[in-house]
CSV table of C-alpha atoms and ligand atoms in Angstrom, one decimal:
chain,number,residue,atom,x,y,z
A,29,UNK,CA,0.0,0.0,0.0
A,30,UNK,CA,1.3,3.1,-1.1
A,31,UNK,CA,1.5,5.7,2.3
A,32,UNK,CA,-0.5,9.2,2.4
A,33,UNK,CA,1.8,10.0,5.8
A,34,UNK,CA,4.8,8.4,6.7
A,35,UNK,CA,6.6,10.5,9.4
A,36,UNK,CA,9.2,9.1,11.9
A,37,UNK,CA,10.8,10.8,15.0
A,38,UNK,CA,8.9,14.2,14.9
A,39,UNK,CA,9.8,16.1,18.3
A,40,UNK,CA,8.3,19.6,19.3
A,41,UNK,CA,8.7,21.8,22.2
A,42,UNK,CA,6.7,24.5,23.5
A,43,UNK,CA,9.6,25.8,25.9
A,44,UNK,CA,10.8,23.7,28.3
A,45,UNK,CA,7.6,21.6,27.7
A,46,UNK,CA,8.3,18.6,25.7
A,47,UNK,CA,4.7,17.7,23.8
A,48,UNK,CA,5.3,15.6,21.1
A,49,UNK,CA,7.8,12.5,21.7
A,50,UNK,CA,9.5,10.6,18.6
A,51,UNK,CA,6.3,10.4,16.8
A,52,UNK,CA,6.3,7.9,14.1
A,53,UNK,CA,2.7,7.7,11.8
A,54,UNK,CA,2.0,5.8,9.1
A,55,UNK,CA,-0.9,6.2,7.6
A,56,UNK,CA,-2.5,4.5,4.0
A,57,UNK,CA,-3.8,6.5,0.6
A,58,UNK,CA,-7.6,6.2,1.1
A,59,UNK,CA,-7.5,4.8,4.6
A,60,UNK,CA,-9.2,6.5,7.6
A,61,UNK,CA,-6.9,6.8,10.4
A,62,UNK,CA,-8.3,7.6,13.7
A,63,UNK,CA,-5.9,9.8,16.2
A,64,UNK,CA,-6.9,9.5,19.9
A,65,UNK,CA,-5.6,10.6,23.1
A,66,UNK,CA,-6.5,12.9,26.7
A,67,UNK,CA,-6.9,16.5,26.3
A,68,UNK,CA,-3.2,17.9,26.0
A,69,UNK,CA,-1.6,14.5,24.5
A,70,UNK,CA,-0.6,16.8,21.9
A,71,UNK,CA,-2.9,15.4,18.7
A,72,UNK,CA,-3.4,18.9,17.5
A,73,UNK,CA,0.2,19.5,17.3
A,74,UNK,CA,0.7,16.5,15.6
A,75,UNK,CA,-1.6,17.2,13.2
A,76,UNK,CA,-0.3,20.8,12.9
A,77,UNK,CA,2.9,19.3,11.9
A,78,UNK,CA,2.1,17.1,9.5
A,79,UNK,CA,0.1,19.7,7.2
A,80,UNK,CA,3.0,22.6,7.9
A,81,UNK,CA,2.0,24.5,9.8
A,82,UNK,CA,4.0,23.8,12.8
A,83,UNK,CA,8.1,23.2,12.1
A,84,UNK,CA,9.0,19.7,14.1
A,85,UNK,CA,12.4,20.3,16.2
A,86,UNK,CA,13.6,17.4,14.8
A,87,UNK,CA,12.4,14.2,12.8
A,88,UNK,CA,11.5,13.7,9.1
A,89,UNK,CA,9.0,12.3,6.6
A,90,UNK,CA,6.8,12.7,3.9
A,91,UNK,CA,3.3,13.9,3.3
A,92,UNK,CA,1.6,12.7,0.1
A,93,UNK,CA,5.2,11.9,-1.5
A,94,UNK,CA,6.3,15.4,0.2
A,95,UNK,CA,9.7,16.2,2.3
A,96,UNK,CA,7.8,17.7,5.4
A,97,UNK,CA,10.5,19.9,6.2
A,98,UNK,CA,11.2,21.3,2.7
A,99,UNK,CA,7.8,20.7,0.9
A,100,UNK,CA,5.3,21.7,2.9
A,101,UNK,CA,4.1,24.5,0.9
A,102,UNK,CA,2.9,21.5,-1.6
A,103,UNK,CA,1.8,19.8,1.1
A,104,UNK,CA,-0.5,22.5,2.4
A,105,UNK,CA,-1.9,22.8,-1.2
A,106,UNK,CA,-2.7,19.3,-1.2
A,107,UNK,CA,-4.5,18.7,2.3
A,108,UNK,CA,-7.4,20.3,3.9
A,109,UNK,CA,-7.5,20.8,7.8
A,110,UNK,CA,-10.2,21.3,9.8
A,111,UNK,CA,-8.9,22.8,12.7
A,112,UNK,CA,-10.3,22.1,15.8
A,113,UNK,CA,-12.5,25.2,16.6
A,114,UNK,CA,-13.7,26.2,13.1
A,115,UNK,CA,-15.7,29.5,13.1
A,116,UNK,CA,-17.9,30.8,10.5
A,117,UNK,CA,-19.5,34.0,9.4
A,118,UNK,CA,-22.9,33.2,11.2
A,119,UNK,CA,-24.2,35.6,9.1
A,120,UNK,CA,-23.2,34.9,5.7
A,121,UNK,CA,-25.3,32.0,3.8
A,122,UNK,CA,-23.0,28.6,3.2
A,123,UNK,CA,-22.6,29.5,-0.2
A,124,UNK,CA,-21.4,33.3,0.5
A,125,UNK,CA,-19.1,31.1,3.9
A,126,UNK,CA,-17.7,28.9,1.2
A,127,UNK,CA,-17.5,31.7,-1.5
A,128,UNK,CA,-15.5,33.9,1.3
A,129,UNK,CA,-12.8,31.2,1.9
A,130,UNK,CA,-12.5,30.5,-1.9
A,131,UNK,CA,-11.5,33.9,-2.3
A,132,UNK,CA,-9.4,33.7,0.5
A,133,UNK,CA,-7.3,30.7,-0.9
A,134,UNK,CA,-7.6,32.8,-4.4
A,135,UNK,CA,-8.6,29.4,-5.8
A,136,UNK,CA,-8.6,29.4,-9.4
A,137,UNK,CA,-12.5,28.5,-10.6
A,138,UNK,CA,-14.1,29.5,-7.6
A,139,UNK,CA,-17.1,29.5,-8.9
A,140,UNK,CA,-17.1,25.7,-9.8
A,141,UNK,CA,-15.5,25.0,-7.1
A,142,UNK,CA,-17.6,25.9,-4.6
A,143,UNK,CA,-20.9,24.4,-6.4
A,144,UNK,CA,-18.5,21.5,-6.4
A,145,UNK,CA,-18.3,21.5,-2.4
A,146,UNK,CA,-22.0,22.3,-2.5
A,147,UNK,CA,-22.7,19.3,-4.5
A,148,UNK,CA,-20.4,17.2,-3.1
A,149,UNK,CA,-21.5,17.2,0.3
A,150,UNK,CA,-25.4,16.9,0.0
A,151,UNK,CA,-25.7,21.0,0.9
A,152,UNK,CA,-27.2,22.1,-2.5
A,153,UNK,CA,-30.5,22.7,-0.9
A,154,UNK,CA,-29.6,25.0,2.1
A,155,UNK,CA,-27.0,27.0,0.1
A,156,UNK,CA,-29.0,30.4,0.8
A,157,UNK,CA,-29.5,29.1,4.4
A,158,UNK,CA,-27.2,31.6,7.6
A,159,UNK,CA,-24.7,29.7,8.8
A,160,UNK,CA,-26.0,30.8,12.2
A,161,UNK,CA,-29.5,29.3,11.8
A,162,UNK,CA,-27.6,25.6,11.1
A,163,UNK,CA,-27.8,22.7,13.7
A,164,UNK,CA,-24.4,21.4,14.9
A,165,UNK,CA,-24.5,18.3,12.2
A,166,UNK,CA,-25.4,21.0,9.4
A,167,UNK,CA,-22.2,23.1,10.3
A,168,UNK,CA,-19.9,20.3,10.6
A,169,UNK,CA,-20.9,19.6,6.8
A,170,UNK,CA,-20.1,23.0,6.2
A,171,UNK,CA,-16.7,23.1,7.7
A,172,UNK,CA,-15.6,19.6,5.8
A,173,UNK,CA,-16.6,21.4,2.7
A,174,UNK,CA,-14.6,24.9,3.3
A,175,UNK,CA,-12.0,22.7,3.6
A,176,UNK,CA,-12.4,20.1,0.8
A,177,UNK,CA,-12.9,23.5,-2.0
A,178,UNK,CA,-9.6,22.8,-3.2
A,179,UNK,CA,-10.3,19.0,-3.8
A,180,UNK,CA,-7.5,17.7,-1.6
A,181,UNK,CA,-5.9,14.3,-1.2
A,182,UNK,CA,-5.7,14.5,2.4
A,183,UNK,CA,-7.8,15.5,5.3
A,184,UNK,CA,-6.4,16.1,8.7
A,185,UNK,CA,-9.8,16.6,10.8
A,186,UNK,CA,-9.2,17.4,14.3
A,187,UNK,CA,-12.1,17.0,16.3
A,188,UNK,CA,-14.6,17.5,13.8
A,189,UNK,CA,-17.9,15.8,15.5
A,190,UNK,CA,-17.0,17.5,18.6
A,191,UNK,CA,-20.4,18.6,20.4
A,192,UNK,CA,-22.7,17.3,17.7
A,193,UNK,CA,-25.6,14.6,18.0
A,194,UNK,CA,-25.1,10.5,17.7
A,195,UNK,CA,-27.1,10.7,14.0
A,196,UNK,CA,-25.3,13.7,12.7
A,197,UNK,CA,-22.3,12.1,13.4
A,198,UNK,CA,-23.4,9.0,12.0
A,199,UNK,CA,-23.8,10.7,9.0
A,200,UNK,CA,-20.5,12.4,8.9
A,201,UNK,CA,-18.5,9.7,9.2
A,202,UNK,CA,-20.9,7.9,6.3
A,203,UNK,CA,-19.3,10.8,4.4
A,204,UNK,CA,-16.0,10.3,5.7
A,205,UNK,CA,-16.2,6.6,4.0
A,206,UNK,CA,-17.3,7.8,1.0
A,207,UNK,CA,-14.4,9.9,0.7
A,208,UNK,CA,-11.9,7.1,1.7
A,209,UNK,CA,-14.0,5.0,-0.6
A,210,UNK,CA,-12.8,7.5,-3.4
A,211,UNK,CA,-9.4,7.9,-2.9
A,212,UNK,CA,-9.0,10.5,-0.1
A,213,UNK,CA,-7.0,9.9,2.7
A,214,UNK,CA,-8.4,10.9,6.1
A,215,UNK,CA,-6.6,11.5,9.4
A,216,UNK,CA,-9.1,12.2,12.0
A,217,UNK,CA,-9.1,13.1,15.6
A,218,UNK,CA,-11.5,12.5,18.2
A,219,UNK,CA,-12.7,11.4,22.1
A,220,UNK,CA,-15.1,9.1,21.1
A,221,UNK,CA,-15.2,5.2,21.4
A,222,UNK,CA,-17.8,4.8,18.6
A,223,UNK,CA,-15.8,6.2,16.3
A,224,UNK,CA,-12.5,5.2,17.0
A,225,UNK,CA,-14.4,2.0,16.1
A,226,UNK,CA,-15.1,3.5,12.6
A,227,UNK,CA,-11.3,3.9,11.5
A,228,UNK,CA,-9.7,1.4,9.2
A,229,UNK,CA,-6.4,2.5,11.9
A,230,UNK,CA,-5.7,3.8,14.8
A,231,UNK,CA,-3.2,5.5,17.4
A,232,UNK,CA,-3.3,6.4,20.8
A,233,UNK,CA,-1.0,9.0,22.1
A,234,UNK,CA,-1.2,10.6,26.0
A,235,UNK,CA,1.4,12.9,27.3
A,236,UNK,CA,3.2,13.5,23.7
A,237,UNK,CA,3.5,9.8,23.6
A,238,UNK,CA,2.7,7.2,20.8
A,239,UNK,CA,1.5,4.3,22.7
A,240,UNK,CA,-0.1,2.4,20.5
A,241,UNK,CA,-0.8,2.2,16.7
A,242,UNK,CA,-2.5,-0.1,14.1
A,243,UNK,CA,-6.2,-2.1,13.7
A,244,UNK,CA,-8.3,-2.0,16.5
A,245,UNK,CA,-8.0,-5.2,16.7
A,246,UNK,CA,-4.4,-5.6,16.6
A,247,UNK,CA,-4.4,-2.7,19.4
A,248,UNK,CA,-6.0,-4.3,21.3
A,249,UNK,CA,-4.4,-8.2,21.2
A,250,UNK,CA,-1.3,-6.0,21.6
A,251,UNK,CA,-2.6,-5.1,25.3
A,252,UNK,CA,-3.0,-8.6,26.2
A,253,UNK,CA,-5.8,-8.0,28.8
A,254,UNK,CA,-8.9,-10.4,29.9
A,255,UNK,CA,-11.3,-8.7,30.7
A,256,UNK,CA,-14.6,-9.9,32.9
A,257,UNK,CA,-17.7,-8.2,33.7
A,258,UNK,CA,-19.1,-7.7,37.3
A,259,UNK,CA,-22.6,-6.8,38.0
A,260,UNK,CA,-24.6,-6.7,41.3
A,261,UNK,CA,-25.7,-4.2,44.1
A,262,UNK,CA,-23.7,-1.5,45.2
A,263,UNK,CA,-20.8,-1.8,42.5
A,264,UNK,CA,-18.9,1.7,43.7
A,265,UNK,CA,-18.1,-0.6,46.8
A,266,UNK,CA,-17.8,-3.5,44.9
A,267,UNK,CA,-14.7,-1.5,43.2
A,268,UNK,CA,-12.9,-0.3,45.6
A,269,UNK,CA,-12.7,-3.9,46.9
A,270,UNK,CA,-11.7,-5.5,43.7
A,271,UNK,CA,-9.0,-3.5,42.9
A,272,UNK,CA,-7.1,-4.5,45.5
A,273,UNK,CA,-7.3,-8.5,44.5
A,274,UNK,CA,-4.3,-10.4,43.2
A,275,UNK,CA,-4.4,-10.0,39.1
A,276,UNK,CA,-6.6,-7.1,39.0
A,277,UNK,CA,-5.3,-4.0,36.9
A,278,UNK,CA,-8.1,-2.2,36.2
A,279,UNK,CA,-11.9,-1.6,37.4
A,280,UNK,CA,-13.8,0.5,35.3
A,281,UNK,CA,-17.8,1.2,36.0
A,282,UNK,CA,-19.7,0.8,32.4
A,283,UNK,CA,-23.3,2.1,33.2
A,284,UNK,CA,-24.7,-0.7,35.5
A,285,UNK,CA,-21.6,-3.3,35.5
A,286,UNK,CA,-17.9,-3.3,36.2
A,287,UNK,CA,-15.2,-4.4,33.5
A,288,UNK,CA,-12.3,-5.7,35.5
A,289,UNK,CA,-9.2,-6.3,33.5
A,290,UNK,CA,-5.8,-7.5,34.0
A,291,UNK,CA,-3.4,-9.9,32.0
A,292,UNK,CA,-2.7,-12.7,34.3
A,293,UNK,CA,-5.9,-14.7,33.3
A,294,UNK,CA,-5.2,-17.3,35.9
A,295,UNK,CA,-4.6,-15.3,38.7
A,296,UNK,CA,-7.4,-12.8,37.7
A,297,UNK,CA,-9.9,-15.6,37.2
A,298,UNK,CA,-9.5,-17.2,40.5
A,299,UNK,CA,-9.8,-13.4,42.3
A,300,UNK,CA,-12.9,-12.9,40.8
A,301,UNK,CA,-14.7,-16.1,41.0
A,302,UNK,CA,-13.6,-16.3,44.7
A,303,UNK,CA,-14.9,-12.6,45.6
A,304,UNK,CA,-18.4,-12.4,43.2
A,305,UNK,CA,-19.4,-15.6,45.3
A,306,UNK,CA,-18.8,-14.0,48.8
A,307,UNK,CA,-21.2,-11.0,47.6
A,308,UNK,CA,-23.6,-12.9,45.5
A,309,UNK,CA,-22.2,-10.7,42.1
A,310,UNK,CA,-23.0,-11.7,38.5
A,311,UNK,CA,-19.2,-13.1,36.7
A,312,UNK,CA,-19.3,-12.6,33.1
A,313,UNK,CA,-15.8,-13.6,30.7
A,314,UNK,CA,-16.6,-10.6,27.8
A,315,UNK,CA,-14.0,-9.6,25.2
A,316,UNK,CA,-11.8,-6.9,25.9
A,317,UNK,CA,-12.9,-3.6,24.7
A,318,UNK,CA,-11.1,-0.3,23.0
A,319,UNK,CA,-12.0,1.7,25.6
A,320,UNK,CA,-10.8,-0.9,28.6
A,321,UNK,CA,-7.0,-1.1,26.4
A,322,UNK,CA,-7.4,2.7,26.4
A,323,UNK,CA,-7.7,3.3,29.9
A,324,UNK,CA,-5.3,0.7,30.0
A,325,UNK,CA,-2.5,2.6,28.3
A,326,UNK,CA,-3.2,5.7,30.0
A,327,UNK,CA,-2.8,3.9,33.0
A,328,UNK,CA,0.3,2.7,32.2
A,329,UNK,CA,2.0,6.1,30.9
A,330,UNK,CA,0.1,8.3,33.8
A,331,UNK,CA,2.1,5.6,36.5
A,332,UNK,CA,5.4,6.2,34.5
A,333,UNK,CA,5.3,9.7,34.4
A,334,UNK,CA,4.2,10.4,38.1
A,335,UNK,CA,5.4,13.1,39.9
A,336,UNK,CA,5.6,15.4,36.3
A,337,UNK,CA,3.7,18.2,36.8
A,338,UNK,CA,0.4,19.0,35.0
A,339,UNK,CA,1.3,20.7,31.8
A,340,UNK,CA,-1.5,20.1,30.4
A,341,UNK,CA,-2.4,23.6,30.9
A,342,UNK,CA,-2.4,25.6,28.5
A,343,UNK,CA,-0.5,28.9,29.7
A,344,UNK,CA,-2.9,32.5,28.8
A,345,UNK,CA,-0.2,33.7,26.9
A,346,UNK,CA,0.3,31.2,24.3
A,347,UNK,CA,-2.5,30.9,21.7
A,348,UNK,CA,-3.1,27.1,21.0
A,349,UNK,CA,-3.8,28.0,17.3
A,350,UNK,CA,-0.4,29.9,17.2
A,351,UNK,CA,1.9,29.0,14.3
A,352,UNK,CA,5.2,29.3,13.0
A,353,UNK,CA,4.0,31.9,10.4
A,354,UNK,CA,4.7,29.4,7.5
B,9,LIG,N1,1.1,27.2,20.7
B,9,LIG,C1,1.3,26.7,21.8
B,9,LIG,N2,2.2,27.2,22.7
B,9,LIG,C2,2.5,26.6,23.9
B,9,LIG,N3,2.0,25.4,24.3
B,9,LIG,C3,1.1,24.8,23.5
B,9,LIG,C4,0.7,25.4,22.2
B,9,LIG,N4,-0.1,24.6,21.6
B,9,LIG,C5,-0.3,23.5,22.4
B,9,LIG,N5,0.4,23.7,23.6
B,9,LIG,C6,0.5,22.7,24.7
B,9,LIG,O1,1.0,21.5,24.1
B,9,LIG,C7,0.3,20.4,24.7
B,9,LIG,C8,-0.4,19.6,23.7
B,9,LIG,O2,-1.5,20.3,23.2
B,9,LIG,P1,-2.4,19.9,22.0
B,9,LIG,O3,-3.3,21.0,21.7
B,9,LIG,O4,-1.6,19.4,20.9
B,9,LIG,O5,-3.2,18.6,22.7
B,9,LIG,P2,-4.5,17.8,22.2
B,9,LIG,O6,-4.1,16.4,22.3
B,9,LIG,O7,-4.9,18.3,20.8
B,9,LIG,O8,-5.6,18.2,23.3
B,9,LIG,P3,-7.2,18.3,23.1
B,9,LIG,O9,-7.7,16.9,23.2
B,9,LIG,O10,-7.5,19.1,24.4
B,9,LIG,O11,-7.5,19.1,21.9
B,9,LIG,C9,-0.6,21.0,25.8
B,9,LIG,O12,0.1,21.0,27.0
B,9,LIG,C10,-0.8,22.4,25.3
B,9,LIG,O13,-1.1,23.3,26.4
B,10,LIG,MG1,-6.5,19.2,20.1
């Protein structure tokens, strides 16, 4: 498979703060790669950097066949990002919004091309319609089509379905496949569990850290958990019992049951079964989940980097949006 990204020790500092580590992405033409992490992990940097608009201190790789340090004006020309808080003119219709950032990127036909981006993403029949008056779902569409005027070969999306409903997203990321389906390679951000499902790949990355990359399903075999589920009275109790018992890693609460994970199957079997039949709880073997191998890794890098302290914080003075002026 021929790569869209492939990118290998990309460091970057934000002065004494070290938030992206030896970061090494590879990512498929036409593939939908799905970029996870806790606030501050340092996604949006990465994705920053791999578009140009942030110089890496260090590291190398190409973009769409692209030197990343040399080429990234081609690279920008060739990729459309959705930045994490895209804003609008609320009251300028979608055409005159998509119209406005045509002119802005002096694209060629812009005419065409925005009843291109109209067309292409099903918004024809609102094109008179204020951006202010759209729902959430509606102004998602709008942002991937700003950023899709100048038919690019790559999208880096970060965060694009933040704050909008289960069946707008649902439809988004039908659209998302559609475009992978034609060609278009998609890098994608987000916190949710349901989509990370969605991606053809994945990675996780917490505290400027790639933990882990590949198929879900790879992602998770790589983690080597068992995982059982516990349900009964009281589970809050229940927890802060189990957590304590030999082969137990991790106790999450999933609405009304407990996941209990940990890799020594053995030793984590015989804890449970011994325990749910002192307090009369329900033992279920279920397969391990994303979101338990996530909680996982973050577990694991949180107990390594202990006594760090929070920079996740992003200090007043220094613009999250702020570039290199490239
Ligand atoms: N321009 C900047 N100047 C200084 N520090 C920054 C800048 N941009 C980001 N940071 C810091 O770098 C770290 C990584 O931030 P980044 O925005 O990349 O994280 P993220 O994974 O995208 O988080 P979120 O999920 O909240 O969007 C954070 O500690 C942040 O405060
Ligand atoms: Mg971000």
């Amino acid at each position: 498979m021929t790569l869209a990204i492939d990118v290998a020790g990309l460091n970057k500092h934000f002065g004494a703060r070290h938030v992206v580590k030896d970061l090494n992405l590879q990512i498929g033409r036409g593939e939908i790669f799905g970029f996870l992490g806790p606030n501050g992990s340092g996604k949006t940097t990465s994705i920053r950097m791999l578009c140009g608009l942030l110089t890496p201190d260090s590291g190398h790789g190409q973009c769409l066949g692209f030197d990343l340090l040399r080429e990234h004006r081609e690279i920008k020309r060739r990729t459309g990002y959705m930045t994490q808080k895209f804003s609008f003119w609320d009251d300028l219709s979608i055409r005159e919004n998509l119209d406005f950032f045509a002119r802005l990127y002096q694209l060629p036909q812009r005419r065409r091309q925005v009843d291109a981006a109209l067309e292409r993403l099903g918004l024809c029949s609102r094109a008179s319609q204020l951006a202010g008056t759209l729902s959430g779902g509606w102004k998602q569409r709008l942002a991937l089509a700003a950023c899709m005027l100048h038919e690019p070969e790559l999208l880096l999306l970060d965060e694009p379905t933040a704050g909008v409903d289960p069946s707008a997203r649902r439809d988004f990321w039908e659209e998302l496949h559609r475009l992978a389906a034609s060609g278009i390679s998609v890098l994608v951000s987000t916190h949710y569990m349901d989509e990370a499902e969605r991606c053809h790949k994945l990675a996780y990355i917490a505290w400027g850290q790639l933990l882990a990359q590949g198929s879900a399903a790879s992602i998770i075999a790589g983690q080597a958990l068992h995982t059982w589920q516990v349900s009964g009275a009281a589970l809050n109790r229940e927890m802060a019992r189990l957590q304590h018992l030999p082969g137990v890693e991790q106790t999450v609460i999933f609405g009304s049951a407990l996941h209990v994970s940990g890799r020594n199957e053995a030793l984590l079997s015989a804890s449970l079964q011994a325990a749910c039949a002192q307090d009369q709880l329900t033992l279920q073997r279920i397969p391990t989940g994303l979101e338990d191998v996530f909680i996982h890794l973050m577990q694991s890098i949180t107990d390594q980097t202990q006594g760090i302290t929070d920079w996740t914080q992003r200090a007043p003075d220094q613009p999250a949006e702020a570039t290199d002026g490239r």
